[in-house]
XYZ file of N, CA and C in Angstrom:
348
model
N 30.196 -1.977 19.897
C 28.788 -1.632 19.934
C 28.435 -0.666 18.802
N 29.337 0.305 18.529
C 29.065 1.265 17.460
C 29.025 0.578 16.098
N 29.870 -0.456 15.924
C 29.872 -1.185 14.651
C 28.553 -1.932 14.447
N 28.018 -2.485 15.515
C 26.750 -3.212 15.418
C 25.614 -2.255 15.062
N 25.570 -1.104 15.709
C 24.530 -0.110 15.417
C 24.674 0.400 13.992
N 25.908 0.664 13.553
C 26.151 1.120 12.180
C 25.700 0.076 11.175
N 25.983 -1.191 11.462
C 25.575 -2.275 10.569
C 24.057 -2.383 10.490
N 23.394 -2.248 11.617
C 21.928 -2.323 11.650
C 21.322 -1.160 10.863
N 21.863 0.039 11.043
C 21.371 1.211 10.321
C 21.602 1.041 8.825
N 22.792 0.557 8.433
C 23.094 0.350 7.012
C 22.175 -0.696 6.405
N 21.949 -1.791 7.132
C 21.057 -2.837 6.631
C 19.628 -2.316 6.494
N 19.195 -1.504 7.445
C 17.859 -0.900 7.361
C 17.735 0.029 6.175
N 18.773 0.813 5.909
C 18.751 1.728 4.759
C 18.703 0.951 3.450
N 19.488 -0.101 3.349
C 19.480 -0.930 2.132
C 18.111 -1.577 1.947
N 17.529 -2.085 3.014
C 16.198 -2.703 2.927
C 15.150 -1.684 2.513
N 15.235 -0.464 3.041
C 14.273 0.591 2.678
C 14.397 0.958 1.207
N 15.621 1.088 0.714
C 15.832 1.443 -0.700
C 15.326 0.332 -1.607
N 15.637 -0.914 -1.283
C 15.162 -2.041 -2.100
C 13.631 -2.116 -2.093
N 13.051 -1.920 -0.926
C 11.596 -1.920 -0.842
C 10.988 -0.807 -1.663
N 11.608 0.355 -1.637
C 11.139 1.511 -2.393
C 11.128 1.219 -3.892
N 12.138 0.505 -4.383
C 12.245 0.220 -5.816
C 11.217 -0.805 -6.290
N 10.692 -1.621 -5.379
C 9.768 -2.672 -5.780
C 8.312 -2.373 -5.466
N 8.039 -1.290 -4.771
C 6.669 -0.880 -4.489
C 6.234 0.073 -5.595
N 5.122 -0.227 -6.257
C 4.668 0.610 -7.372
C 3.377 1.329 -7.008
N 3.453 2.644 -6.955
C 2.291 3.505 -6.836
C 2.680 4.853 -7.430
N 1.753 5.791 -7.467
C 2.023 7.076 -8.104
C 3.244 7.782 -7.520
N 3.385 7.737 -6.224
C 4.459 8.475 -5.564
C 5.819 7.839 -5.835
N 5.933 6.534 -5.638
C 7.232 5.888 -5.843
C 7.623 5.844 -7.318
N 6.661 5.605 -8.200
C 6.983 5.561 -9.631
C 7.459 6.914 -10.146
N 6.972 7.970 -9.560
C 7.352 9.318 -9.991
C 8.853 9.565 -9.837
N 9.450 9.035 -8.779
C 10.862 9.304 -8.504
C 11.771 8.103 -8.750
N 11.225 6.954 -9.070
C 12.022 5.752 -9.284
C 12.802 5.873 -10.595
N 14.142 5.878 -10.534
C 14.939 6.027 -11.755
C 14.914 4.803 -12.658
N 14.430 3.675 -12.164
C 14.386 2.457 -12.963
C 13.153 2.365 -13.849
N 12.195 3.266 -13.653
C 10.975 3.264 -14.459
C 11.069 4.382 -15.482
N 10.880 4.029 -16.745
C 10.969 5.034 -17.805
C 9.587 5.581 -18.158
N 9.565 6.784 -18.704
C 8.329 7.423 -19.133
C 7.929 6.853 -20.489
N 6.627 6.643 -20.669
C 6.129 6.183 -21.963
C 4.746 6.759 -22.217
N 4.418 6.886 -23.476
C 3.093 7.360 -23.870
C 2.157 6.167 -23.957
N 0.975 6.333 -23.364
C -0.072 5.323 -23.417
C -1.267 5.958 -24.115
N -1.995 5.174 -24.869
C -3.147 5.676 -25.617
C -4.392 4.956 -25.127
N -5.419 5.734 -24.792
C -6.675 5.177 -24.296
C -7.837 5.776 -25.090
N -8.962 5.084 -25.023
C -10.204 5.601 -25.598
C -11.199 5.744 -24.453
N -11.858 6.884 -24.387
C -12.843 7.136 -23.337
C -14.105 6.366 -23.712
N -14.141 5.097 -23.302
C -15.257 4.231 -23.689
C -16.152 3.851 -22.507
N -15.908 4.459 -21.355
C -16.803 4.280 -20.200
C -16.720 5.517 -19.319
N -17.697 5.664 -18.462
C -17.739 6.832 -17.583
C -16.646 6.754 -16.532
N -16.157 7.930 -16.160
C -15.187 8.002 -15.082
C -15.891 8.171 -13.749
N -15.102 8.185 -12.696
C -15.637 8.363 -11.347
C -15.536 9.838 -10.980
N -16.684 10.449 -10.671
C -16.709 11.861 -10.288
C -16.139 12.019 -8.889
N -15.201 12.951 -8.769
C -14.544 13.192 -7.487
C -15.025 14.497 -6.891
N -14.938 14.585 -5.606
C -15.343 15.805 -4.917
C -14.073 16.565 -4.567
N -13.908 17.842 -4.777
C -14.906 18.832 -5.138
C -15.176 18.909 -6.635
N -14.335 18.359 -7.477
C -14.612 18.423 -8.906
C -13.630 17.572 -9.681
N -13.964 17.297 -10.905
C -13.092 16.507 -11.754
C -13.542 15.062 -11.831
N -12.864 14.323 -12.705
C -13.226 12.940 -12.968
C -11.969 12.092 -13.048
N -12.031 10.920 -12.451
C -10.926 9.966 -12.526
C -11.328 8.838 -13.466
N -10.457 8.536 -14.414
C -10.706 7.481 -15.388
C -9.720 6.342 -15.168
N -10.221 5.125 -15.210
C -9.377 3.928 -15.209
C -9.769 3.141 -16.447
N -8.838 3.085 -17.401
C -9.126 2.508 -18.710
C -7.981 1.615 -19.163
N -8.270 0.761 -20.139
C -7.218 -0.022 -20.765
C -6.468 0.887 -21.733
N -5.157 0.867 -21.637
C -4.337 1.677 -22.516
C -3.328 0.817 -23.249
N -2.777 1.366 -24.323
C -1.801 0.647 -25.136
C -0.602 1.549 -25.389
N 0.603 0.982 -25.287
C 1.787 1.761 -25.638
C 2.009 1.663 -27.144
N 3.055 2.301 -27.654
C 3.248 2.339 -29.109
C 3.539 0.960 -29.699
N 3.918 -0.005 -28.851
C 4.150 -1.372 -29.317
C 2.881 -2.212 -29.301
N 1.791 -1.638 -28.770
C 0.524 -2.349 -28.709
C 0.338 -3.167 -27.453
N 1.233 -3.012 -26.465
C 1.105 -3.749 -25.213
C 0.054 -3.083 -24.328
N -0.816 -3.910 -23.757
C -1.946 -3.419 -22.972
C -1.560 -3.239 -21.510
N -2.088 -2.171 -20.902
C -1.861 -1.901 -19.488
C -2.998 -1.022 -18.973
N -3.343 -1.161 -17.711
C -4.397 -0.334 -17.125
C -3.826 1.043 -16.784
N -4.558 2.092 -17.147
C -4.118 3.471 -16.924
C -5.187 4.200 -16.108
N -4.766 4.870 -15.052
C -5.663 5.691 -14.235
C -5.159 7.118 -14.272
N -6.044 8.053 -14.640
C -5.648 9.459 -14.686
C -6.820 10.346 -14.296
N -6.507 11.570 -13.939
C -7.483 12.549 -13.466
C -7.672 13.628 -14.526
N -8.914 14.002 -14.763
C -9.239 15.114 -15.662
C -10.098 16.102 -14.890
N -9.902 17.370 -15.124
C -10.659 18.399 -14.425
C -12.106 18.500 -14.869
N -12.475 17.704 -15.866
C -13.843 17.729 -16.397
C -14.158 16.356 -16.969
N -15.420 16.130 -17.336
C -15.780 14.909 -18.047
C -15.219 15.004 -19.459
N -14.600 13.943 -19.922
C -14.062 13.934 -21.280
C -15.104 13.399 -22.249
N -14.956 13.792 -23.487
C -15.896 13.426 -24.545
C -15.882 11.910 -24.755
N -17.087 11.321 -24.846
C -17.217 9.887 -25.097
C -16.525 9.519 -26.402
N -15.813 8.387 -26.386
C -15.085 7.823 -27.516
C -13.888 8.667 -27.968
N -13.506 9.659 -27.189
C -12.320 10.454 -27.519
C -11.076 9.597 -27.309
N -10.022 9.895 -28.067
C -8.739 9.224 -27.914
C -7.830 10.147 -27.116
N -7.151 9.584 -26.135
C -6.326 10.386 -25.234
C -4.934 9.772 -25.159
N -3.940 10.639 -25.310
C -2.536 10.241 -25.146
C -2.138 10.612 -23.720
N -1.706 9.629 -22.955
C -1.348 9.824 -21.552
C 0.155 9.604 -21.412
N 0.870 10.601 -20.910
C 2.300 10.447 -20.638
C 2.445 9.943 -19.215
N 2.923 8.711 -19.078
C 2.981 8.073 -17.768
C 4.387 7.566 -17.465
N 4.663 7.517 -16.180
C 5.912 6.920 -15.680
C 5.463 5.901 -14.650
N 5.252 4.675 -15.103
C 4.654 3.659 -14.247
C 3.207 4.019 -13.971
N 2.836 4.105 -12.714
C 1.465 4.475 -12.353
C 1.287 5.988 -12.229
N 2.382 6.726 -12.291
C 2.308 8.189 -12.197
C 2.021 8.770 -13.571
N 0.938 9.537 -13.691
C 0.574 10.183 -14.951
C 1.041 11.629 -14.907
N 1.916 11.980 -15.860
C 2.443 13.341 -15.916
C 1.450 14.285 -16.594
N 1.007 13.921 -17.793
C 0.076 14.754 -18.552
C -0.831 13.869 -19.400
N -1.892 14.482 -19.917
C -2.745 13.811 -20.889
C -3.223 14.857 -21.886
N -3.535 14.403 -23.105
C -4.085 15.293 -24.122
C -4.925 14.484 -25.099
N -5.994 15.102 -25.586
C -6.839 14.440 -26.573
C -6.132 14.474 -27.923
N -6.187 13.347 -28.642
C -5.563 13.255 -29.962
C -6.574 12.699 -30.954
N -6.272 12.843 -32.221
C -7.131 12.303 -33.281
C -6.734 10.851 -33.578
N -7.688 10.093 -34.097
C -7.449 8.689 -34.415
C -6.268 8.532 -35.364
N -6.164 9.405 -36.349
C -5.087 9.299 -37.337
C -3.714 9.558 -36.731
N -3.656 10.181 -35.553
C -2.378 10.456 -34.893
C -1.929 9.316 -33.975
N -2.773 8.293 -33.813
C -2.399 7.140 -33.002
C -1.399 6.276 -33.775
N -0.460 5.626 -33.089
C 0.411 4.662 -33.783
C -0.436 3.554 -34.407
N 0.019 3.009 -35.530
C -0.741 1.978 -36.256
C -1.059 0.772 -35.363
N -0.119 0.387 -34.511
C -0.372 -0.756 -33.627
C -1.492 -0.464 -32.639
N -1.635 0.784 -32.239
C -2.690 1.172 -31.307
C -4.015 1.290 -32.044
N -3.988 1.790 -33.271
C -5.218 1.914 -34.059
C -5.900 0.563 -34.205
N -5.111 -0.494 -34.375
C -5.714 -1.827 -34.540
C -6.365 -2.327 -33.244
N -5.958 -1.781 -32.102
C -6.528 -2.198 -30.816
C -7.757 -1.378 -30.408
N -7.803 -0.123 -30.834
C -8.900 0.774 -30.467
C -9.834 0.954 -31.650
N -11.133 0.959 -31.403
C -12.089 1.108 -32.502
C -12.193 2.569 -32.919
N -12.589 2.767 -34.149
C -12.781 4.130 -34.642
C -14.223 4.511 -34.561
């Protein structure tokens, strides 16, 4: 009987770990060792969603240094300047940091995707 219970517990643990690795959201991506951190570049070309009590959430198209497109969602404590370029350090859907950058500091592959 103890072997059966041990087997069930082990199988449940394996299923939980496998499920954890394949579910993508901010929380799981933050700790998932299989997801690497990468810089994404976005242009503030539309309004963000104002959150209560303060700050703004932006969901924009972003590009990595290879020019591959991906949707990026991040939070800013204020409204960002229209048409500003922002470098977002992300690990999957988890955004670690963001900072405004100049157009000339964007990788060439990203410059061709974003307008000046």
